[in-house]
PDB file of C-alpha atoms in Angstrom:
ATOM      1  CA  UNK A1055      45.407 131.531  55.864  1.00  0.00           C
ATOM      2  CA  UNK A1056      44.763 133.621  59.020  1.00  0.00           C
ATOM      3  CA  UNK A1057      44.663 129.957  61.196  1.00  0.00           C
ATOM      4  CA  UNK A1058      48.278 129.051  59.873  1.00  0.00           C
ATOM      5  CA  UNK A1059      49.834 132.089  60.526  1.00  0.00           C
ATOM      6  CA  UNK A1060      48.596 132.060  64.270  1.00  0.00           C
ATOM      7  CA  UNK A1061      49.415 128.454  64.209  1.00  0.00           C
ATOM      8  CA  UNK A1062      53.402 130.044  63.127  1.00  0.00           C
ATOM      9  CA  UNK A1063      53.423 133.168  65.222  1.00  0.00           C
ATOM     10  CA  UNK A1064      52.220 130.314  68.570  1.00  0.00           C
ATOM     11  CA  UNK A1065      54.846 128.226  67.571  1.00  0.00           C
ATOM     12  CA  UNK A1066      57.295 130.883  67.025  1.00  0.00           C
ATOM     13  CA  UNK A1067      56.217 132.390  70.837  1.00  0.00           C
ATOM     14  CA  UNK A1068      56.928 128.685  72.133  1.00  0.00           C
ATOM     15  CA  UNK A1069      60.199 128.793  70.844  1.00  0.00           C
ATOM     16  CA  UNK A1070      60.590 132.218  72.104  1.00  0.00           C
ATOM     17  CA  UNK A1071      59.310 130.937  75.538  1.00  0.00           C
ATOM     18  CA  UNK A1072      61.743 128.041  75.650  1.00  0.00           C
ATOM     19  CA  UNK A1073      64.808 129.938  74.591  1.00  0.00           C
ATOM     20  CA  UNK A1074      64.176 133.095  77.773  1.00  0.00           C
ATOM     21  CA  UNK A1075      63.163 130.448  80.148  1.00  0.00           C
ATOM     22  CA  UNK A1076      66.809 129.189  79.583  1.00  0.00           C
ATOM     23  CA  UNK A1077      67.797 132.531  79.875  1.00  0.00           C
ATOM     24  CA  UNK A1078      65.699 133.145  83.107  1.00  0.00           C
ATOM     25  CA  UNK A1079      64.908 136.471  81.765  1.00  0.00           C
ATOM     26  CA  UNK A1080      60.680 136.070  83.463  1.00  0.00           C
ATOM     27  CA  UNK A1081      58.959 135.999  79.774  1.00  0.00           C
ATOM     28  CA  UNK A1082      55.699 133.956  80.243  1.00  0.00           C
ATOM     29  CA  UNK A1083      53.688 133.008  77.306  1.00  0.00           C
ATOM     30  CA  UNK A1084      49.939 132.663  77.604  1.00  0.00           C
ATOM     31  CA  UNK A1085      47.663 131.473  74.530  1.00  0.00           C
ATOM     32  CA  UNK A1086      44.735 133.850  73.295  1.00  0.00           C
ATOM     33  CA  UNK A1087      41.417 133.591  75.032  1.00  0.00           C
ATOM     34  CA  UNK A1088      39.626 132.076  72.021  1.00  0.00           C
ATOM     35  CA  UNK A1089      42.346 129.002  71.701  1.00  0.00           C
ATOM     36  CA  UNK A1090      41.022 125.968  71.674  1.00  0.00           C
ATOM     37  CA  UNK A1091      44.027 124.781  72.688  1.00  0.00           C
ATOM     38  CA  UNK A1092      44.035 125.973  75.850  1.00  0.00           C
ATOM     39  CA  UNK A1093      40.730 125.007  76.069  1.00  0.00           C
ATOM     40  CA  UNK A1094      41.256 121.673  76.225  1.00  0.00           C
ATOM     41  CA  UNK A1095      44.456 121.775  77.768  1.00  0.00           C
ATOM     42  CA  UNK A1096      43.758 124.022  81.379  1.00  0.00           C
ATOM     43  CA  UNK A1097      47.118 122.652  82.926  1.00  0.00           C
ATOM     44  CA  UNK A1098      48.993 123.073  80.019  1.00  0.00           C
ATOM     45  CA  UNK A1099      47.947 126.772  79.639  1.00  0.00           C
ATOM     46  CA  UNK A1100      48.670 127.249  83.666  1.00  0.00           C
ATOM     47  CA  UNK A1101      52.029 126.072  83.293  1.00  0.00           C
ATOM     48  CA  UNK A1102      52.742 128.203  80.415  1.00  0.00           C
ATOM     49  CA  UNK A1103      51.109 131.305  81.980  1.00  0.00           C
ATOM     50  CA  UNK A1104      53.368 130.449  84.993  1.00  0.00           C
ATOM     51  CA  UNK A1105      56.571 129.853  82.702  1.00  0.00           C
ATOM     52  CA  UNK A1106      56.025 132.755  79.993  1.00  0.00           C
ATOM     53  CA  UNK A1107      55.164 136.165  79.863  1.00  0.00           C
ATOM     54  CA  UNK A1108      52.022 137.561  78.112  1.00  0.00           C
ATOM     55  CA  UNK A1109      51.511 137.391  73.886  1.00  0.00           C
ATOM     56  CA  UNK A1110      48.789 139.891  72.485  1.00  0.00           C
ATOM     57  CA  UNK A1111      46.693 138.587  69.886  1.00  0.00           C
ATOM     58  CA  UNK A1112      49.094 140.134  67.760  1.00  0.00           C
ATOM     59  CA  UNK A1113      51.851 138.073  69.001  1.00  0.00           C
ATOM     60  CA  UNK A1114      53.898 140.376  70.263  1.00  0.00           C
ATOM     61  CA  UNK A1115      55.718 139.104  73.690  1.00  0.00           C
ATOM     62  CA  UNK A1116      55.667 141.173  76.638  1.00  0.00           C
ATOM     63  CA  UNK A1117      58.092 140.886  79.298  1.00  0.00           C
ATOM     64  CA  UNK A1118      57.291 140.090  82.860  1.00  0.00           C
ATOM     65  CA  UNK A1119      59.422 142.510  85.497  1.00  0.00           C
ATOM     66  CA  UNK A1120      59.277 139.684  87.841  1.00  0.00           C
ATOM     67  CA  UNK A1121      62.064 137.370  87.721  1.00  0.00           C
ATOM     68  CA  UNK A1122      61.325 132.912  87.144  1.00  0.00           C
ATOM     69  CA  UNK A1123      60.409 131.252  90.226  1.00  0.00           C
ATOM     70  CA  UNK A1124      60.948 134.428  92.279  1.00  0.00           C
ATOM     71  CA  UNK A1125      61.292 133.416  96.021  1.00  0.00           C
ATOM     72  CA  UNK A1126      59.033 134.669  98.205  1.00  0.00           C
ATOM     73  CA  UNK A1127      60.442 136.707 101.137  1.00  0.00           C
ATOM     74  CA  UNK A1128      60.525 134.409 104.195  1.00  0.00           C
ATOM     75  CA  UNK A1129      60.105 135.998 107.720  1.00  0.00           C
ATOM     76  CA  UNK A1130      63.543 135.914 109.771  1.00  0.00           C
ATOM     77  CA  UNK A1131      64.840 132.918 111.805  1.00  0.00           C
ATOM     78  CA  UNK A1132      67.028 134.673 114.031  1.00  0.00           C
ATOM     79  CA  UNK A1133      63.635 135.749 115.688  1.00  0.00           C
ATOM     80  CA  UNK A1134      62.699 132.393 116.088  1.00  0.00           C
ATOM     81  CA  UNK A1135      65.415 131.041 117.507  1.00  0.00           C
ATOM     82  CA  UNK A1136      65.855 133.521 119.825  1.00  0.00           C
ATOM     83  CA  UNK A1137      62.317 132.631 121.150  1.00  0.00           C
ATOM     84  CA  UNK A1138      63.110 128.972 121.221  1.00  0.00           C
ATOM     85  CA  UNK A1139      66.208 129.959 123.180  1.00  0.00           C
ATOM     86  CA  UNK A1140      64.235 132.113 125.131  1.00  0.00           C
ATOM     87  CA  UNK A1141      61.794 129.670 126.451  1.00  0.00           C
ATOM     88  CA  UNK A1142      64.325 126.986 126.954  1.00  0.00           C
ATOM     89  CA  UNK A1143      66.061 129.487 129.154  1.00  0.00           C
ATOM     90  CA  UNK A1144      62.886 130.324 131.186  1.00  0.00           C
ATOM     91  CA  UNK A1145      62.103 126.460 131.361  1.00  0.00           C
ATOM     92  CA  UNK A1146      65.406 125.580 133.066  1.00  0.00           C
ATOM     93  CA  UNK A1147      65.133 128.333 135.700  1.00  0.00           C
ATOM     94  CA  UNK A1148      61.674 127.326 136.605  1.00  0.00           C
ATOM     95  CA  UNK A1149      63.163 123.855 136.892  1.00  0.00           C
ATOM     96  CA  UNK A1150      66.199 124.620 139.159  1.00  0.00           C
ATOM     97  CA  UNK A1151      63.685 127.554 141.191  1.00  0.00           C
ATOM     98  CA  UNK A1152      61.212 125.167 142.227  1.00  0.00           C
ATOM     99  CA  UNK A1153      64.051 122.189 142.982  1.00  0.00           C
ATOM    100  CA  UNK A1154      65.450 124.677 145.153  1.00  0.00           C
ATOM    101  CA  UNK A1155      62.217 125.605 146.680  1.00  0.00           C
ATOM    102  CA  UNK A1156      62.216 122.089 147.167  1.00  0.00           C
ATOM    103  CA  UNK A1157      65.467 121.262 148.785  1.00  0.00           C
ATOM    104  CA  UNK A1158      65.156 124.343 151.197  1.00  0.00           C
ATOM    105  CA  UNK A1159      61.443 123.245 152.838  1.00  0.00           C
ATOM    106  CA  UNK A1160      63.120 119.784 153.197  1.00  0.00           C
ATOM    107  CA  UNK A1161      66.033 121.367 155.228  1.00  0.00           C
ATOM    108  CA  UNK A1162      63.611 123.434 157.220  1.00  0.00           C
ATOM    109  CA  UNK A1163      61.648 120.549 158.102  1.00  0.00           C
ATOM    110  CA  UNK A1164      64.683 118.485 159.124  1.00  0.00           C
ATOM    111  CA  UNK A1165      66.504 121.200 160.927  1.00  0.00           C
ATOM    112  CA  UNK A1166      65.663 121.005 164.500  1.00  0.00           C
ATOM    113  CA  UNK A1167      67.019 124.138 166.283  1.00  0.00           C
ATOM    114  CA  UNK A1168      68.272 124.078 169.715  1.00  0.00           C
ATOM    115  CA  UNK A1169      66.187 125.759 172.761  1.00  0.00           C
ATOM    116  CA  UNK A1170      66.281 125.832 176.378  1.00  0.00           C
ATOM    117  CA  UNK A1171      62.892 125.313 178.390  1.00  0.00           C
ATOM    118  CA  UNK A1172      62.551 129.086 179.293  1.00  0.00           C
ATOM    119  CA  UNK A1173      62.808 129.653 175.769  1.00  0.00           C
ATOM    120  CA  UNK A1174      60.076 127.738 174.428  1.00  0.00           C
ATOM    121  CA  UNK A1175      57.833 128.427 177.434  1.00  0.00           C
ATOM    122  CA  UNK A1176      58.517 132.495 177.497  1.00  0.00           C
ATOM    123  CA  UNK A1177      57.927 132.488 173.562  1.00  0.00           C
ATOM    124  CA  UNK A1178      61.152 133.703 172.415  1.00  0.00           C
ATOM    125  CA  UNK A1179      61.733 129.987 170.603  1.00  0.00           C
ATOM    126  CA  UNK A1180      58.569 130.982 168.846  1.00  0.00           C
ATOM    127  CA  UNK A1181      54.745 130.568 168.430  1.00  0.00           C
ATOM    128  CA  UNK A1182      55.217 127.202 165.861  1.00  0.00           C
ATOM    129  CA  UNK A1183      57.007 125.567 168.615  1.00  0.00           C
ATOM    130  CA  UNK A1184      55.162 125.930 171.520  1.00  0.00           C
ATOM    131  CA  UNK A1185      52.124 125.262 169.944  1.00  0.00           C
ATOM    132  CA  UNK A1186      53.654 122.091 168.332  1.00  0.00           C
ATOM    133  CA  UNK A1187      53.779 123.217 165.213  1.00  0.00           C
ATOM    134  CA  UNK A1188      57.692 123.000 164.528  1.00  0.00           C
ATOM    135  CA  UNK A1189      60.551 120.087 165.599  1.00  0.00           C
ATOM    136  CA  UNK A1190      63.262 120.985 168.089  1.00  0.00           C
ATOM    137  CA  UNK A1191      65.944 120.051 170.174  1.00  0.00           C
ATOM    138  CA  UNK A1192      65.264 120.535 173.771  1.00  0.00           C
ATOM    139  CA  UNK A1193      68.696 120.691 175.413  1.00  0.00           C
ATOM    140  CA  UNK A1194      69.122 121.351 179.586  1.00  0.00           C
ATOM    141  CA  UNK A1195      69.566 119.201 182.390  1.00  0.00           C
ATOM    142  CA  UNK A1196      67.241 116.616 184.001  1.00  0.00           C
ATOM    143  CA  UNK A1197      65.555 117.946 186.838  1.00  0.00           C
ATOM    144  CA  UNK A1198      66.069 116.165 190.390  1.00  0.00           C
ATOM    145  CA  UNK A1199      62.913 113.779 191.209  1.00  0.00           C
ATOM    146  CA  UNK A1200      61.264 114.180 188.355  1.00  0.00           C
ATOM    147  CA  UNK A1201      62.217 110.902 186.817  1.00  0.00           C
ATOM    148  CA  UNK A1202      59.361 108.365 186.638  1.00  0.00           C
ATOM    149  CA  UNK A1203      59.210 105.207 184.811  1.00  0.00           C
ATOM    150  CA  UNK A1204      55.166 104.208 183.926  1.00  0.00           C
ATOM    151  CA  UNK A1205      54.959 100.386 185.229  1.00  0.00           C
ATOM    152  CA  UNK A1206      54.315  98.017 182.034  1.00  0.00           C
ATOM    153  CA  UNK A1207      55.518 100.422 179.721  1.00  0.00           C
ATOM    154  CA  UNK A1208      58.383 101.650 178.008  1.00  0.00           C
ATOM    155  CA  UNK A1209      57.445 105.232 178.701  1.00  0.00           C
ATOM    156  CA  UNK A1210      59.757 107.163 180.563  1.00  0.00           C
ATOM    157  CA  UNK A1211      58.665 110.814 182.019  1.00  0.00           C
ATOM    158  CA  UNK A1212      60.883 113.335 183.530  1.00  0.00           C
ATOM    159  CA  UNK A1213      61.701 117.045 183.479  1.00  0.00           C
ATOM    160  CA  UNK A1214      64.443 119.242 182.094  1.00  0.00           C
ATOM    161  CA  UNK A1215      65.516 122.149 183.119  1.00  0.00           C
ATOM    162  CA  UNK A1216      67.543 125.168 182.694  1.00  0.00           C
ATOM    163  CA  UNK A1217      68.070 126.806 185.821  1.00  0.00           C
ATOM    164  CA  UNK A1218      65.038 128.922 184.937  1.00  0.00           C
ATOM    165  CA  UNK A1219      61.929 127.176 183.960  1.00  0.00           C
ATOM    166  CA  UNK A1220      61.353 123.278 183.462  1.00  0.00           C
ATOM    167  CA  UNK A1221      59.666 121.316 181.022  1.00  0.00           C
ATOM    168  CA  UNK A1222      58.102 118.184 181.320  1.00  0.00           C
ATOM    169  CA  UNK A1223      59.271 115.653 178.896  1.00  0.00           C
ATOM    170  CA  UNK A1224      57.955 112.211 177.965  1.00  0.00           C
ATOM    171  CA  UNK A1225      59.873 109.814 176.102  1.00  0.00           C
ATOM    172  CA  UNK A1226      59.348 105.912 175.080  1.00  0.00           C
ATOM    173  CA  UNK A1227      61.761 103.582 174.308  1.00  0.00           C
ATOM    174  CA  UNK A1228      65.230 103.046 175.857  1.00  0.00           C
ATOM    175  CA  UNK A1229      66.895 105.525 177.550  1.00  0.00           C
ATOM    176  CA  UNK A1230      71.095 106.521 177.404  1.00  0.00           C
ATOM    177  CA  UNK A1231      72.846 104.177 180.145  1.00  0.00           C
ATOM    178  CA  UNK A1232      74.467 106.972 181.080  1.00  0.00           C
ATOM    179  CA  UNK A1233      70.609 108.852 181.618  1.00  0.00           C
ATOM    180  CA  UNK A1234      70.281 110.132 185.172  1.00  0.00           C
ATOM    181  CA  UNK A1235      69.585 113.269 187.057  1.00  0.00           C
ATOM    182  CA  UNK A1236      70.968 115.958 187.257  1.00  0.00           C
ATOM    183  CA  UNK A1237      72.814 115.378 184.093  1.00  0.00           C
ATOM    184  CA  UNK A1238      72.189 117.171 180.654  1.00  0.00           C
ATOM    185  CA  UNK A1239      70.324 116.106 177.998  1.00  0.00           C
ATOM    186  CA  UNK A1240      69.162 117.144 174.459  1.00  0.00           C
ATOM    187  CA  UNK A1241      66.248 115.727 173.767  1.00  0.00           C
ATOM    188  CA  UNK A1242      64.292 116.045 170.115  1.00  0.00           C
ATOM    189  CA  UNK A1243      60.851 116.071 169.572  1.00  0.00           C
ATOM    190  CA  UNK A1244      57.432 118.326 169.345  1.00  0.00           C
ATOM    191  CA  UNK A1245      55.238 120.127 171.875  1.00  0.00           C
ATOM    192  CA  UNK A1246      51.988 118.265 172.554  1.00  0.00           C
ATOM    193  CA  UNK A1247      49.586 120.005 175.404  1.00  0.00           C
ATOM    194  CA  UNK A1248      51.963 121.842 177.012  1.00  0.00           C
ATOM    195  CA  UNK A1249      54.609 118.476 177.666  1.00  0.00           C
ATOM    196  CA  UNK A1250      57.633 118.046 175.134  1.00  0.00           C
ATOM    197  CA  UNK A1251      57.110 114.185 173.033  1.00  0.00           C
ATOM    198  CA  UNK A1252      61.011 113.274 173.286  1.00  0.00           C
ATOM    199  CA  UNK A1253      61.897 111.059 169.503  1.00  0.00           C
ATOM    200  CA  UNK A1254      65.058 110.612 170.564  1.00  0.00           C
ATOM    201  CA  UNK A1255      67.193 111.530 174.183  1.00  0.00           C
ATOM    202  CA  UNK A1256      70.943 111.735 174.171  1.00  0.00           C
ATOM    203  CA  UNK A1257      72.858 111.723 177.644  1.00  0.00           C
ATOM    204  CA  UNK A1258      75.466 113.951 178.419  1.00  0.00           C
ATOM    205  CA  UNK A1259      79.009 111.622 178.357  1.00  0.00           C
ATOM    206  CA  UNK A1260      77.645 109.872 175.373  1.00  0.00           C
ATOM    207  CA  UNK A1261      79.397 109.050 172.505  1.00  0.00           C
ATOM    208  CA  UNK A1262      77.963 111.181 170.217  1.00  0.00           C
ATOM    209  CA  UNK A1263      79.205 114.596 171.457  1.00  0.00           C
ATOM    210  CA  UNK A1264      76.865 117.762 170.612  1.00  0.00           C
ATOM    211  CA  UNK A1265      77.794 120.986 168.554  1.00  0.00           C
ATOM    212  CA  UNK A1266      79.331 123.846 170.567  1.00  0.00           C
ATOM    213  CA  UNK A1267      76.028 125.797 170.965  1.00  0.00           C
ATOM    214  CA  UNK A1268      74.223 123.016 172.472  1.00  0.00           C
ATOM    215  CA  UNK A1269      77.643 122.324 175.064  1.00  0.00           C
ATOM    216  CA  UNK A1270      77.450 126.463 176.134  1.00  0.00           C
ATOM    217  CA  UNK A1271      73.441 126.201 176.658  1.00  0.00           C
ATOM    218  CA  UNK A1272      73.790 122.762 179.013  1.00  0.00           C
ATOM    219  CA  UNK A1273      76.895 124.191 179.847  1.00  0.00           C
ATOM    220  CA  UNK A1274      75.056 127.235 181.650  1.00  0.00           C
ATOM    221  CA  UNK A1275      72.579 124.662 183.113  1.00  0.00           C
ATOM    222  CA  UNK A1276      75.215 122.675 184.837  1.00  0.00           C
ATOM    223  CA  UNK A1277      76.774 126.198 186.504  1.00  0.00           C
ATOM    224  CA  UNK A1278      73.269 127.145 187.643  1.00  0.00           C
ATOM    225  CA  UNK A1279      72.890 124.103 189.490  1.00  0.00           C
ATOM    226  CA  UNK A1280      76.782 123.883 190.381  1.00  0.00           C
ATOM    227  CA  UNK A1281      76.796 119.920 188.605  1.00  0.00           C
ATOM    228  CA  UNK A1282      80.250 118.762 187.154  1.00  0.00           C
ATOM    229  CA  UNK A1283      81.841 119.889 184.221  1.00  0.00           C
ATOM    230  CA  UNK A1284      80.002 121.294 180.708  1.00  0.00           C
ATOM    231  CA  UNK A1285      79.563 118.912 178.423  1.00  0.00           C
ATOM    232  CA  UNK A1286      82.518 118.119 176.095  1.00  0.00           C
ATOM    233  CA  UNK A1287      82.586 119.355 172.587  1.00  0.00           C
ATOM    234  CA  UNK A1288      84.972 118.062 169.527  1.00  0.00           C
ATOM    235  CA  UNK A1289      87.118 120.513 170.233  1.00  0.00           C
ATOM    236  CA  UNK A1290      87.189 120.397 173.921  1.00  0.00           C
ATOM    237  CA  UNK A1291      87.780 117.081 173.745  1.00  0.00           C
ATOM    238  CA  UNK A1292      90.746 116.890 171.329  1.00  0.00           C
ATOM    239  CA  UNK A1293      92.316 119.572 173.635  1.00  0.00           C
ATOM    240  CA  UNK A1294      91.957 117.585 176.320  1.00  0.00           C
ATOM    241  CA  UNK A1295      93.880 114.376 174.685  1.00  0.00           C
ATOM    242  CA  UNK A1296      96.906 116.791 174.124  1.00  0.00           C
TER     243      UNK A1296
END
């Protein structure tokens, strides 16, 4: 007698169960310790203890105070994105900072500034150049009898100078047709014990006219030495045409 009415008051807490779970009201029902029911049936007791709230042996139903399938709090997103934004940000300046970095050594190494022979000799031009260290353009004037041409060789060797000081300068391959004394030159290349290795020579009245700076330094050369005119720059030139 005592069997069948737990028997009715389980099935009556099942229907219970069923009806709040529709309801979503958090009732969970679990089955008495002693069932051998739930004995046999572990997964079927888990899901009801997860579904239903908790019957006393009485089977009276208790109410849970925490709401079906309650959602866990998650942790924000904004954070997270802000992070990812973040380090996306800091990835794309290190990227541009070092192509920069980059782009300016490249510049420095091709950028071949212009000096006179008293200024790489005195040390104003600076320590990296006279020691070889650093490419320049040697601009003055070449020096009168000091042009000698090594026999069997394409290795020309002559001096330029500035009205000041002269450097010697050696050079192989073909020189300017218009190369001669007493005529200014710029003349790129290193230091290498103590003479200037010319890469490339260009003679004043060649085609390819220099920048303004280089034209006032040769320019000063030529009125030292009292030779010609200075050497023609864009400018000069187009005013000249007029």
């Amino acid at each position: 007698m005592r069997s069948a009415r737990r028997d009715l008051r389980r099935v009556r807490g099942r229907r219970l169960c069923r009806v709040l779970g529709r309801l979503d009201l958090g009732f969970r029902l679990a089955a008495p310790a002693h069932s051998a029911d739930s004995a046999r049936r572990p997964h079927a007791r888990a899901a009801r203890s997860r579904s239903c709230g908790a019957i006393d042996f009485d089977g009276v139903a208790t109410m849970s105070t925490a709401p079906q399938n309650a959602a866990k709090p998650e942790a924000p997103r904004g954070n997270a994105v802000r992070k990812r934004r973040m380090i996306w940000v800091l990835a794309l300046f290190g990227v541009v900072a070092a192509a920069t970095a980059l782009v300016t050594l490249a510049l420095q190494r091709n950028v071949a500034y212009l000096y006179t022979p008293k200024e790489v000799l005195g040390g104003s031009a600076g320590e990296n150049v006279r020691d070889g260290e650093a490419r320049f353009r040697l601009g003055g004037m070449v020096a009168a009898g000091s042009f000698q041409r090594l026999e069997g060789s394409m290795e020309a060797r002559f001096k330029v100078t500035d009205g000041d000081a002269e450097l010697p300068v050696s050079y192989t391959g073909i020189l300017p047709d218009l190369f001669r004394e007493k005529q200014a030159v710029v003349a790129t290349g290193k230091m290498r014990d103590g003479v200037f290795v010319a890469e490339e020579v260009l003679a004043k009245h060649d085609e390819t006219y220099v920048p303004k700076e280089v034209a006032d330094k040769m320019g000063l050369a030529h009125k030292k030495h009292n030779v010609g005119d200075a050497p023609k720059t864009d400018a000069a030139d187009a005013a000249s045409r007029q």
